[in-house]
Amino acid sequence: MHLLVLSQEKISNMISSTIGIWNYWIVFLLMMIGLFLVIGRKNFLKKIVGLTIFQTSVFLLYITFGKIKGGTPPILNNAIDTIYSNPLPHVLILTAIVVGVATTALGLSLVLRINSEYGSIEEDDISAQDLVDYHDQIESSKKIDKKFVQ
Amino acid sequence: MISELIINAFLVTIMLAIGIALLKTRTVIFTVVLTSAYSLIAALMFITLDAVDVAFTEASVGAGISTILFLAAMAYLPKEEEENLNSQILPAISCMVLGGILIWCSYDLPEIGLLSSPIHQHIVPDYILGSRDDIGIPNIVTSVLASYRGYDTFGETIVVFTAGVAVLVLLKNNTNVSKQKNKKSNGKIG
């Protein structure tokens, strides 16, 4: 009986320690997915989605730090022995969520502007068009030079 | 007490699945819907992690307003993403290396939910007592946001205002430029 209780405790300890790190692992993996979407994909809309993913995973990391086992949400009550989870990360993240939406809106409007200028939101297309424009400029400046020489 | 951490681990695994689906999909509407679902599950996770105010904000602003913004922008953009697999190897390798380093470092982080971890020791008790005795607002997050860090919230409002002005300026120029382009092309044809 004693042994059984001990092993149960061990198992629950094992589960809790695995879960205690599991959250961090997945959050880091989500961060890397977001980073990959930003630096690996050539589509600008996907890059902004990647930024959103990265942001939300950072929020999760912060809120995970603030959690206390058996704690309640940080709203005061009259019970004596209440443990409140840490309210400070919550405040930081509240600010960050709103600023994140502002960033998303600005990024999306930049993407719309780029799309109306180039007709594409793929990075390769846009750099190719820029190259063509640059060559055109060089050609036209050569023509102007010839006119002046004559 | 452990059950909420198990729910938490389950939800975060769903988020990982959504992230992998986002890596695979090439259709813009799927991308937008998956991002919305991702934010919504993040809001659920915030509830299990005792951050009710953050969950509220994430569900309304993160899952609501940014989805509307994405859908509105999507109407003017190409519906499919082009595939180019050549240039993705270097970013993928660097992300994997960085992720490996982060996971390796995660062994040094305190376990989730321990009362003895350093973040709970420093100034938090002061804020909790001060919210009750000095400010008198029962919701500690509100009292910190609006009173202790009131200037910070004011700065946040300025940031949002600046972003709004910038968006308006960009989109206004957008219509002007397209009109000019139309005129130019009409002139060339004429």
Coordinates of C-alpha atoms in Angstrom, one line a residue:
Chain A
M1 CA 0.0 0.0 0.0
H2 CA 2.8 2.4 1.0
L3 CA 4.7 1.5 -2.1
L4 CA 1.7 2.1 -4.3
V5 CA 1.2 5.5 -2.8
L6 CA 4.9 6.3 -3.3
S7 CA 4.8 5.2 -7.0
Q8 CA 1.7 7.2 -7.6
E9 CA 3.4 10.2 -6.2
K10 CA 6.4 9.5 -8.4
I11 CA 4.2 9.2 -11.5
S12 CA 2.4 12.5 -10.7
N13 CA 5.8 14.2 -10.1
M14 CA 7.1 12.9 -13.4
I15 CA 4.0 14.1 -15.2
S16 CA 4.2 17.5 -13.6
S17 CA 7.9 17.9 -14.4
T18 CA 7.3 16.9 -18.0
I19 CA 4.4 19.2 -18.3
G20 CA 6.4 21.9 -16.6
I21 CA 8.8 22.0 -19.5
W22 CA 6.4 20.9 -22.3
N23 CA 4.8 24.3 -22.4
Y24 CA 8.2 26.0 -22.9
W25 CA 9.2 23.6 -25.7
I26 CA 6.1 24.1 -27.7
V27 CA 6.2 27.8 -27.3
F28 CA 9.8 27.8 -28.6
L29 CA 8.8 25.6 -31.5
L30 CA 5.9 28.1 -32.3
M31 CA 8.4 31.0 -32.1
M32 CA 10.6 29.2 -34.7
I33 CA 7.6 28.6 -37.0
G34 CA 6.9 32.3 -36.8
L35 CA 10.5 33.2 -37.5
F36 CA 10.7 30.8 -40.4
L37 CA 7.5 32.3 -41.9
V38 CA 9.1 35.7 -41.7
I39 CA 12.5 34.9 -43.1
G40 CA 11.9 31.9 -45.2
R41 CA 8.7 32.7 -47.2
K42 CA 8.7 35.2 -50.0
N43 CA 5.0 36.1 -49.8
F44 CA 4.6 39.4 -47.8
L45 CA 1.2 38.4 -46.4
K46 CA 2.7 35.2 -45.0
K47 CA 5.5 37.2 -43.5
I48 CA 2.9 39.3 -41.6
V49 CA 1.1 36.1 -40.5
G50 CA 4.5 34.9 -39.2
L51 CA 5.0 38.1 -37.2
T52 CA 1.5 37.5 -35.6
I53 CA 2.5 33.9 -34.7
F54 CA 5.8 35.0 -33.2
Q55 CA 4.0 37.7 -31.2
T56 CA 1.4 35.3 -29.8
S57 CA 4.0 32.7 -28.8
V58 CA 5.9 35.4 -26.9
F59 CA 2.7 36.3 -25.1
L60 CA 2.2 32.7 -24.2
L61 CA 5.8 32.5 -22.8
Y62 CA 5.2 35.6 -20.6
I63 CA 1.8 34.4 -19.3
T64 CA 3.3 31.0 -18.6
F65 CA 5.9 32.6 -16.4
G66 CA 3.1 34.3 -14.4
K67 CA 1.2 31.1 -13.6
I68 CA 1.1 29.8 -10.0
K69 CA -0.2 26.2 -9.4
G70 CA -3.5 26.5 -7.6
G71 CA -3.5 30.2 -7.9
T72 CA -6.6 32.3 -8.9
P73 CA -6.9 35.1 -11.4
P74 CA -5.5 38.3 -9.9
I75 CA -8.8 39.7 -8.8
L76 CA -9.0 40.5 -5.1
N77 CA -11.4 38.5 -2.9
N78 CA -12.1 38.4 0.8
A79 CA -10.7 34.9 1.5
I80 CA -7.6 34.9 3.6
D81 CA -5.3 32.4 2.1
T82 CA -5.7 33.1 -1.6
I83 CA -2.7 32.8 -3.9
Y84 CA -3.0 35.2 -6.9
S85 CA -1.2 34.5 -10.1
N86 CA 1.4 37.1 -11.1
P87 CA -0.5 40.2 -12.5
L88 CA 2.6 42.0 -13.9
P89 CA 3.1 39.8 -17.1
H90 CA -0.6 40.2 -17.8
V91 CA -0.3 44.0 -17.8
L92 CA 2.7 43.9 -20.1
I93 CA 1.0 41.5 -22.5
L94 CA -2.3 43.6 -22.6
T95 CA -0.2 46.5 -23.9
A96 CA 1.7 44.3 -26.3
I97 CA -1.5 42.8 -27.8
V98 CA -2.9 46.2 -28.8
V99 CA 0.4 47.4 -30.1
G100 CA 0.7 44.1 -32.1
V101 CA -2.6 44.8 -33.9
A102 CA -1.4 48.3 -34.7
T103 CA 1.8 46.8 -36.2
T104 CA -0.3 44.3 -38.2
A105 CA -2.5 47.0 -39.6
L106 CA 0.5 49.1 -40.7
G107 CA 2.2 46.1 -42.3
L108 CA -1.0 45.1 -44.2
S109 CA -1.4 48.6 -45.5
L110 CA 2.2 48.6 -46.7
V111 CA 1.5 45.3 -48.4
L112 CA -1.5 46.7 -50.1
R113 CA 0.6 49.7 -51.3
I114 CA 3.3 47.4 -52.7
N115 CA 0.6 45.3 -54.5
S116 CA -0.8 48.4 -56.2
E117 CA 2.6 49.6 -57.2
Y118 CA 4.1 46.3 -58.5
G119 CA 1.0 44.1 -59.0
S120 CA 2.6 41.3 -56.9
I121 CA 3.4 40.6 -53.3
E122 CA 6.1 38.0 -54.0
E123 CA 9.6 39.2 -53.1
D124 CA 11.3 37.6 -56.1
D125 CA 8.8 39.3 -58.6
I126 CA 9.4 42.7 -57.0
S127 CA 13.2 42.5 -57.0
A128 CA 13.1 41.4 -60.6
Q129 CA 10.9 44.3 -61.6
D130 CA 13.2 46.7 -59.7
L131 CA 16.2 45.3 -61.7
V132 CA 14.4 45.9 -65.0
D133 CA 13.5 49.5 -63.9
Y134 CA 17.2 50.1 -63.0
H135 CA 18.4 48.9 -66.4
D136 CA 15.8 51.1 -68.1
Q137 CA 17.1 54.1 -66.1
I138 CA 20.7 53.4 -67.1
E139 CA 19.7 53.0 -70.8
S140 CA 17.7 56.3 -70.8
S141 CA 20.5 58.2 -69.1
K142 CA 22.9 56.9 -71.7
K143 CA 20.6 58.2 -74.4
I144 CA 20.5 61.6 -72.7
D145 CA 24.3 61.7 -72.6
K146 CA 24.5 61.0 -76.3
K147 CA 22.1 63.8 -77.0
F148 CA 24.4 66.2 -75.1
V149 CA 27.5 65.0 -76.9
Q150 CA 25.9 65.6 -80.3
Chain B
M1 CA -4.3 21.5 -9.8
I2 CA -2.3 19.3 -12.2
S3 CA -5.4 18.9 -14.4
E4 CA -5.3 22.6 -15.5
L5 CA -1.6 22.1 -16.6
I6 CA -2.7 19.0 -18.6
I7 CA -5.4 21.0 -20.3
N8 CA -2.8 23.6 -20.9
A9 CA -0.4 21.2 -22.5
F10 CA -3.2 19.8 -24.7
L11 CA -4.1 23.3 -25.9
V12 CA -0.5 24.3 -26.7
T13 CA -0.1 21.1 -28.7
I14 CA -3.2 22.1 -30.8
M15 CA -1.5 25.4 -31.4
L16 CA 1.6 23.6 -32.6
A17 CA -0.6 21.6 -35.0
I18 CA -2.1 24.9 -36.3
G19 CA 1.4 26.3 -36.8
I20 CA 2.5 23.3 -38.8
A21 CA -0.6 23.6 -41.0
L22 CA 0.3 27.3 -41.5
L23 CA 3.7 26.2 -42.8
K24 CA 2.1 23.8 -45.3
T25 CA -0.9 25.8 -46.6
R26 CA -0.5 28.0 -49.7
T27 CA -4.0 29.4 -49.9
V28 CA -4.5 32.8 -48.4
I29 CA -8.0 32.2 -47.0
F30 CA -6.8 29.1 -45.1
T31 CA -3.9 31.1 -43.8
V32 CA -6.2 33.8 -42.4
V33 CA -8.6 31.4 -40.9
L34 CA -5.8 29.3 -39.3
T35 CA -4.3 32.5 -37.8
S36 CA -7.7 33.4 -36.3
A37 CA -8.0 29.9 -34.8
Y38 CA -4.5 30.2 -33.4
S39 CA -5.4 33.4 -31.6
L40 CA -8.6 31.9 -30.3
I41 CA -6.8 28.9 -28.8
A42 CA -4.2 31.2 -27.4
A43 CA -7.1 33.0 -25.6
L44 CA -8.3 29.7 -24.2
M45 CA -4.8 29.1 -22.9
F46 CA -4.7 32.4 -21.2
I47 CA -7.8 31.5 -19.3
T48 CA -6.2 28.2 -18.1
L49 CA -3.1 30.2 -17.1
D50 CA -5.2 32.6 -14.9
A51 CA -4.8 35.6 -17.2
V52 CA -8.5 36.4 -17.8
D53 CA -8.0 40.1 -18.9
V54 CA -5.4 39.0 -21.4
A55 CA -7.7 36.3 -22.7
F56 CA -10.5 38.8 -23.2
T57 CA -8.3 41.2 -25.1
E58 CA -6.7 38.4 -27.2
A59 CA -10.2 37.0 -28.2
S60 CA -11.6 40.4 -29.1
V61 CA -8.5 42.1 -30.6
G62 CA -6.2 39.3 -31.6
A63 CA -8.8 36.9 -33.0
G64 CA -11.4 39.5 -33.9
I65 CA -9.9 42.7 -35.2
S66 CA -6.8 41.3 -36.8
T67 CA -8.9 38.7 -38.7
I68 CA -11.1 41.5 -40.0
L69 CA -8.0 43.4 -41.1
F70 CA -6.5 40.3 -42.8
L71 CA -9.8 39.6 -44.6
A72 CA -10.2 43.2 -45.7
A73 CA -6.6 43.2 -47.1
M74 CA -7.1 39.8 -48.6
A75 CA -9.8 41.1 -51.0
Y76 CA -7.2 43.2 -52.9
L77 CA -4.3 40.7 -52.9
P78 CA -3.5 37.5 -54.9
K79 CA -5.4 34.5 -53.6
E80 CA -2.6 32.0 -53.9
E81 CA 1.0 32.0 -52.7
E82 CA 3.7 31.1 -55.2
E83 CA 5.9 28.1 -54.4
N84 CA 9.6 28.4 -54.4
L85 CA 11.4 25.7 -52.5
N86 CA 15.0 26.6 -53.4
S87 CA 15.7 29.4 -51.1
Q88 CA 14.1 28.0 -47.9
I89 CA 16.9 25.7 -46.9
L90 CA 19.1 28.3 -45.2
P91 CA 16.3 29.9 -43.2
A92 CA 15.0 26.4 -42.1
I93 CA 18.4 25.3 -40.9
S94 CA 19.0 28.6 -39.0
C95 CA 15.5 28.3 -37.4
M96 CA 16.2 24.7 -36.3
V97 CA 19.5 25.6 -34.8
L98 CA 18.0 28.6 -32.9
G99 CA 15.1 26.4 -31.7
G100 CA 17.5 23.7 -30.5
I101 CA 19.5 26.2 -28.5
L102 CA 16.3 27.7 -27.0
I103 CA 15.0 24.2 -26.0
W104 CA 18.4 23.4 -24.5
C105 CA 18.2 26.6 -22.5
S106 CA 14.6 25.7 -21.3
Y107 CA 16.1 23.3 -18.8
D108 CA 17.4 26.3 -16.9
L109 CA 14.0 27.9 -16.7
P110 CA 11.9 27.4 -13.5
E111 CA 9.2 24.8 -13.7
I112 CA 5.7 26.1 -14.5
G113 CA 3.6 27.1 -11.6
L114 CA 6.1 27.1 -8.8
L115 CA 5.5 29.7 -6.1
S116 CA 9.3 29.9 -5.4
S117 CA 10.3 30.9 -8.9
P118 CA 12.1 34.3 -9.0
I119 CA 9.4 36.2 -11.0
H120 CA 6.9 35.9 -8.0
Q121 CA 9.4 37.1 -5.4
H122 CA 10.4 40.6 -6.3
I123 CA 7.8 43.4 -6.4
V124 CA 4.5 41.5 -7.0
P125 CA 3.4 41.3 -3.3
D126 CA 3.7 45.1 -3.1
Y127 CA 1.5 45.5 -6.1
I128 CA -1.1 43.1 -4.8
L129 CA -1.2 44.8 -1.3
G130 CA -1.1 48.3 -2.9
S131 CA -4.0 47.5 -5.2
R132 CA -6.0 46.7 -2.1
D133 CA -4.8 49.4 0.3
D134 CA -3.7 52.4 -1.9
I135 CA -5.8 52.2 -5.0
G136 CA -8.9 50.2 -4.0
I137 CA -9.6 48.5 -7.3
P138 CA -10.2 44.8 -6.9
N139 CA -8.8 43.8 -10.3
I140 CA -5.0 44.1 -9.9
V141 CA -4.4 44.1 -13.6
T142 CA -6.6 47.2 -14.0
S143 CA -5.0 49.0 -11.1
V144 CA -1.5 48.4 -12.5
L145 CA -2.5 49.3 -16.0
A146 CA -4.4 52.4 -15.3
S147 CA -2.7 53.7 -12.2
Y148 CA 0.8 52.4 -11.6
R149 CA 1.7 52.3 -15.3
G150 CA -0.7 54.9 -16.5
Y151 CA 1.9 56.7 -18.5
D152 CA 2.8 53.5 -20.3
T153 CA -0.8 53.0 -21.3
F154 CA -0.9 56.6 -22.5
G155 CA 2.2 55.9 -24.6
E156 CA 0.4 52.8 -26.0
T157 CA -2.5 55.0 -27.1
I158 CA -0.1 57.3 -28.9
V159 CA 1.5 54.3 -30.7
V160 CA -2.0 53.1 -31.9
F161 CA -2.9 56.7 -33.0
T162 CA 0.4 57.0 -34.9
A163 CA -0.2 53.6 -36.6
G164 CA -3.7 54.7 -37.6
V165 CA -2.5 57.9 -39.1
A166 CA 0.2 56.0 -41.0
V167 CA -2.3 53.5 -42.4
L168 CA -4.6 56.3 -43.5
V169 CA -1.7 58.2 -45.2
L170 CA -0.5 55.0 -47.0
L171 CA -4.0 54.0 -48.2
K172 CA -4.8 57.6 -49.3
N173 CA -1.6 57.7 -51.4
N174 CA -2.5 54.3 -52.8
T175 CA -5.6 55.7 -54.6
N176 CA -3.8 58.7 -55.8
V177 CA -1.0 56.7 -57.3
S178 CA -3.3 54.3 -59.1
K179 CA -5.2 57.2 -60.6
Q180 CA -1.9 58.8 -61.8
K181 CA -0.9 55.5 -63.3
N182 CA -4.2 55.1 -65.1
K183 CA -3.8 58.6 -66.5
K184 CA -0.3 57.9 -67.7
S185 CA -1.2 54.6 -69.3
N186 CA -4.2 56.3 -71.0
G187 CA -2.0 59.0 -72.3
K188 CA 0.4 56.5 -73.8
I189 CA -2.4 54.6 -75.5
G190 CA -3.8 57.9 -76.8

